[in-house]
Coordinates of C-alpha atoms in Angstrom, one line a residue:
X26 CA 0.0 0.0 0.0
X27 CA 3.1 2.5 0.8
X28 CA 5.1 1.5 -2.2
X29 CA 1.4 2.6 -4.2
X30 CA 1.0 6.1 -2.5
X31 CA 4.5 6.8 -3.4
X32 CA 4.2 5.6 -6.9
X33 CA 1.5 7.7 -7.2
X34 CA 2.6 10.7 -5.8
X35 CA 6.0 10.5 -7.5
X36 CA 4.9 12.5 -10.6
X37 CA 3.6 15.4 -8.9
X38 CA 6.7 15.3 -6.8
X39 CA 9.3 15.3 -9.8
X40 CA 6.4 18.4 -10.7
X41 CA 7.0 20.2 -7.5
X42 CA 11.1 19.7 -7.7
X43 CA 11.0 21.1 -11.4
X44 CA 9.1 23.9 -10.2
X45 CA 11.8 24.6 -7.8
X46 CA 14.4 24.4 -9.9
X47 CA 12.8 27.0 -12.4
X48 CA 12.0 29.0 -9.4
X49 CA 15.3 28.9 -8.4
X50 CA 17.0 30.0 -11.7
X51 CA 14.8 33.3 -12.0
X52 CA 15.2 33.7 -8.0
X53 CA 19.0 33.8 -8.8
X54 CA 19.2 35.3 -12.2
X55 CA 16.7 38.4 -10.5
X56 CA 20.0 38.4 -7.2
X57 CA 22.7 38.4 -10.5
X58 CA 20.7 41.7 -11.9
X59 CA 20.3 43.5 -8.1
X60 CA 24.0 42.6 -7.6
X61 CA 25.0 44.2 -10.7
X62 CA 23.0 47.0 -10.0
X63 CA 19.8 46.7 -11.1
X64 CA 17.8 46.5 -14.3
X65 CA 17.3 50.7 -14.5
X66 CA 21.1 51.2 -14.2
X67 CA 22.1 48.5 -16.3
X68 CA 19.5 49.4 -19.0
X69 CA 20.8 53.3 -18.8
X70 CA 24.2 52.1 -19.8
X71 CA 24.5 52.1 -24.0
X72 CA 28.0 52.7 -24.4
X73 CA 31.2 51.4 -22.2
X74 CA 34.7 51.8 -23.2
X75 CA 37.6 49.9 -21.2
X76 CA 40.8 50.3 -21.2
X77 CA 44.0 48.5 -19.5
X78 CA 46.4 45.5 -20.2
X79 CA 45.9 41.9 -22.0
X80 CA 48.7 39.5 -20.7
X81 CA 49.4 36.7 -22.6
X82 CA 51.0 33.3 -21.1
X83 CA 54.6 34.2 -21.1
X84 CA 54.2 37.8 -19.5
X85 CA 53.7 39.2 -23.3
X86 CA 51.6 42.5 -22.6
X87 CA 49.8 44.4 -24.8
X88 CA 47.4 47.9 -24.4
X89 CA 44.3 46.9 -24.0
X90 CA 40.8 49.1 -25.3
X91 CA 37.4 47.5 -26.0
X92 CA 34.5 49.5 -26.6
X93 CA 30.7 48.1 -26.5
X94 CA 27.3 49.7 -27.7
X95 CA 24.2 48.2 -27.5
X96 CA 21.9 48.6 -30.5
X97 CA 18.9 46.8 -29.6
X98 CA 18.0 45.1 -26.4
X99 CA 19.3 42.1 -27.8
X100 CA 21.8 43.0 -30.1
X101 CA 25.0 45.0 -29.5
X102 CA 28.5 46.1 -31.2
X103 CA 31.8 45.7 -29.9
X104 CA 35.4 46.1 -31.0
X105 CA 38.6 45.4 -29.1
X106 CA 42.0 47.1 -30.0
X107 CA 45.1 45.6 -28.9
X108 CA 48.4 47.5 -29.3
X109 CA 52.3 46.8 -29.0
X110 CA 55.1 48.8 -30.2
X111 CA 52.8 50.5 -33.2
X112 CA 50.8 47.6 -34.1
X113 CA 47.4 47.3 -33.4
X114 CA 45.3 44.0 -33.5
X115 CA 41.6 45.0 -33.8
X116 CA 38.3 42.7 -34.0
X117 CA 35.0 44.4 -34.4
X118 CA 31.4 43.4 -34.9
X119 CA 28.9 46.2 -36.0
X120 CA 26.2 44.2 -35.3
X121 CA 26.1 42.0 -38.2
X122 CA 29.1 41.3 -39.4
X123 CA 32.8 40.9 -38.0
X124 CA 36.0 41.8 -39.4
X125 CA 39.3 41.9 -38.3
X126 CA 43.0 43.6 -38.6
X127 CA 45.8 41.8 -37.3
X128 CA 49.1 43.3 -38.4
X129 CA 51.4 40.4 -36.0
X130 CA 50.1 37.7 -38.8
X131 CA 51.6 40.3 -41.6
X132 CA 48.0 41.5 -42.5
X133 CA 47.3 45.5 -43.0
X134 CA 44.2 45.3 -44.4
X135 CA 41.0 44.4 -42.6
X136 CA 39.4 40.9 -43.5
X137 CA 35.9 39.3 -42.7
X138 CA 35.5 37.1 -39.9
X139 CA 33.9 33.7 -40.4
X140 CA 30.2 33.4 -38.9
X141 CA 31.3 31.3 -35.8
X142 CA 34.1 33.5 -34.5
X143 CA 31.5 36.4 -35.8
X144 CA 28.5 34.6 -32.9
X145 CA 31.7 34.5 -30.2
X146 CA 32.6 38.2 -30.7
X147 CA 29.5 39.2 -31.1
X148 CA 28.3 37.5 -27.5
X149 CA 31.1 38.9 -26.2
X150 CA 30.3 42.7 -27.2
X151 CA 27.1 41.9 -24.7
X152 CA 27.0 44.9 -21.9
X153 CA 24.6 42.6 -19.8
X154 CA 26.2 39.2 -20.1
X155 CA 24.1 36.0 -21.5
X156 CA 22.5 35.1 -18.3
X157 CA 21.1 38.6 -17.8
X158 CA 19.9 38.9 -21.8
X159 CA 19.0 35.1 -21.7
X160 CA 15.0 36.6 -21.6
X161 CA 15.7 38.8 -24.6
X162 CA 17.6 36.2 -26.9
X163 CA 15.2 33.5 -26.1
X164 CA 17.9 31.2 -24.2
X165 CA 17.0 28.7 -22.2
X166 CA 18.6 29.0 -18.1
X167 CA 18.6 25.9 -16.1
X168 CA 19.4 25.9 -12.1
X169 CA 22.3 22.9 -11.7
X170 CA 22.7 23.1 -7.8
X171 CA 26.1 24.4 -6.4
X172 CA 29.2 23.7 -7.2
X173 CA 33.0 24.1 -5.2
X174 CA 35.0 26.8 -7.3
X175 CA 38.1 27.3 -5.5
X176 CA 37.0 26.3 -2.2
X177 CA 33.4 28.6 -3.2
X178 CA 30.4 26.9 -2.6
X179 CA 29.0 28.8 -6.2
X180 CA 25.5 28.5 -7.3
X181 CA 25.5 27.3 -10.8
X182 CA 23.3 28.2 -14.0
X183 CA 23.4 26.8 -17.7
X184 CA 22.2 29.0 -20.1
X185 CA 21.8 27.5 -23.5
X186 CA 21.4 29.5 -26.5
X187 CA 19.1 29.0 -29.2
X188 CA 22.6 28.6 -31.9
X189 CA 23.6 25.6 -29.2
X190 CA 26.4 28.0 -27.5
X191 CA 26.0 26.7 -23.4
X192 CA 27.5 29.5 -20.9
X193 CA 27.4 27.6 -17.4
X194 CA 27.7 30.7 -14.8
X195 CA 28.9 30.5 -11.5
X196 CA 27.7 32.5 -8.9
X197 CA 28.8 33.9 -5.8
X198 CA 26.9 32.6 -2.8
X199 CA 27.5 35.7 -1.1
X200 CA 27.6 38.7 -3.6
X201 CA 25.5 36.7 -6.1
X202 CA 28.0 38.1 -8.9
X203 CA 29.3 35.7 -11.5
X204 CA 33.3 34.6 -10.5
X205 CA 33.9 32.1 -13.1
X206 CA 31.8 31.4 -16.7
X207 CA 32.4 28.3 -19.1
X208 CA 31.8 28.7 -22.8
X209 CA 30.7 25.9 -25.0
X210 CA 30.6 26.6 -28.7
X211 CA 31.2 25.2 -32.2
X212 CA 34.1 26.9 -34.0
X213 CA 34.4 25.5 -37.7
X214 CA 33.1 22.0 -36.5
X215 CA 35.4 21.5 -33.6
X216 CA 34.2 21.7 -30.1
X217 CA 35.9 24.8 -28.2
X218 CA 35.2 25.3 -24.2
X219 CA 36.9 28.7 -23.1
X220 CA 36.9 28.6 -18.8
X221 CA 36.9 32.5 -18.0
X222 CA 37.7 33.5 -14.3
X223 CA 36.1 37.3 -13.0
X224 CA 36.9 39.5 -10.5
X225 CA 38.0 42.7 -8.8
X226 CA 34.2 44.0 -9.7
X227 CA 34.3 47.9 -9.5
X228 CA 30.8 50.0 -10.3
X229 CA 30.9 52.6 -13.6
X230 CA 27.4 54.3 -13.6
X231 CA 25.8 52.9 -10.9
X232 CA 26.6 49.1 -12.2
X233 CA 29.2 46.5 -11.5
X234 CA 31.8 45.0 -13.9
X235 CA 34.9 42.5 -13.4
X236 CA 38.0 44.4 -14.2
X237 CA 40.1 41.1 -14.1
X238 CA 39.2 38.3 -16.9
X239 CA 41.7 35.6 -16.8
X240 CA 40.4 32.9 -19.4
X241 CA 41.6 30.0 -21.4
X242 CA 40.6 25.8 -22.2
X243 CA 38.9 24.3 -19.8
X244 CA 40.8 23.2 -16.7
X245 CA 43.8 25.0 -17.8
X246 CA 46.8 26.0 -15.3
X247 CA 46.5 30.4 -14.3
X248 CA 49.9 30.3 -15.8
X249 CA 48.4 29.3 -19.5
X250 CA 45.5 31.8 -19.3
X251 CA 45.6 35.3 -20.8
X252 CA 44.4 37.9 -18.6
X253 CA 42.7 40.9 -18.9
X254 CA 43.3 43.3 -16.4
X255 CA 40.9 46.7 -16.6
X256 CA 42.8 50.3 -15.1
X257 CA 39.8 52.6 -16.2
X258 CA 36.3 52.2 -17.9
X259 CA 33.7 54.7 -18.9
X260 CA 30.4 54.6 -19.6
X261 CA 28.1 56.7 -22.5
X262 CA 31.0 58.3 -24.1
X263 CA 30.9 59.5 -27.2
X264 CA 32.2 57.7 -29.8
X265 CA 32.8 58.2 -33.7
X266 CA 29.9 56.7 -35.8
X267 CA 32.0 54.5 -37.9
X268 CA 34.0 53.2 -35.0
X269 CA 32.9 49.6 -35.6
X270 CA 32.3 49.4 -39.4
X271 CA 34.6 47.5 -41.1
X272 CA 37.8 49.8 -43.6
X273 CA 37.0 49.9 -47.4
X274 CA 39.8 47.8 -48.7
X275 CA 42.7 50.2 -50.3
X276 CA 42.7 51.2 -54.3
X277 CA 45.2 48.2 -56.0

């Protein structure tokens, strides 16, 4: 007779715990947003320009600039400039294409990026981050308990996007801010997973940002990650209108 009450009221509690878990996900996606700043602030913000240093393995340093505008609510351009000794590396997406410049392979000329490195600059350019524009972009977020990260207890969140790219956040327990993201994406049929550890949040305008990125393959040593380390960052700057469209190609 027990073993039948149980069988019976095992669907509506596998209901009840997939309730919670959905409850969950928006419970911590809504602590992510008011940790960040809010949805007001974070809205407010259409431009943000950063600059500071992008270390390579091998202490190779290089100035660092990116600069992000968003264009829709779920759509935004970005371009990232990185400079040594009078060349400059850029990568820009204007919102629907990429291109790139990248004088240290002998190139001068800017070129067009191929559609999946295009998607993975493109979600990078995001001001609000995938789990926060997951509603807008019709992603899918999924509450997969906690996690140890570094001896944090982090709440973790899968957010799969409608292209199959899966960002798996990591959460704070405490400050509810994201300290490490994984990346899952399919660049030119190959399976790439980019580990990306944040911190050193600072506020510009009201809204909190990581100003140290250190990210490379999944599980690899600090010392084989490039790092991105943020001195200054500004918010609604003005910036020139053709600042992310790609050069006309010089007269042969």
């Amino acid at each position: 007779m027990k073993l039948r009450l149980i069988a019976a009221s095992l669907p509506l509690l596998l209901s009840a715990f997939a309730s919670a878990n959905a409850q969950t996900a928006d419970d911590l996606i809504a602590k992510n947003l008011a940790a960040r700043g809010g949805a007001d602030k974070l809205a407010a913000i259409h431009v943000i320009v950063t600059k500071g240093e992008l270390r390579f393995p091998g202490d190779f340093k290089l100035a660092y600039k990116e600069t992000r505008e968003r264009l829709d609510p779920a759509n935004y351009a970005v371009r990232v400039d990185a400079a040594l000794q009078g060349l400059t590396l850029v990568q820009a997406y204007d919102g629907k294409d990429g291109w790139r410049i990248n004088p240290f392979e002998g190139r001068k000329d800017a070129e067009h990026m191929g559609a999946d490195e295009t998607r993975e600059l493109a979600d990078e350019g995001s001001i609000d981050g995938a789990l926060l524009a997951a509603h807008v972009k019709g992603s899918q977020v999924d509450y997969l308990g906690r996690e140890d990260i570094d001896g944090t207890e982090a709440y973790k969140l899968r957010v799969t996007q409608t292209d199959g790219t899966v960002f798996t956040y990591y959460l704070d327990p405490d400050a509810y801010l994201e300290i490490r993201i994984l990346e899952r994406r399919t660049i030119r049929g190959a399976e790439k997973e980019t580990e990306t550890d944040l911190g050193d949040y600072e506020q510009v305008s009201g809204v909190y940002f990581p100003f140290s990125l250190a990210s490379g393959p999944k599980d690899s040593a600090d010392s084989d990650k490039q790092v991105i380390t943020i001195s200054s960052a500004e918010a609604n700057t003005q910036i020139a209108p053709t600042l992310f469209a790609m050069p006309a190609a010089p007269p042969k």
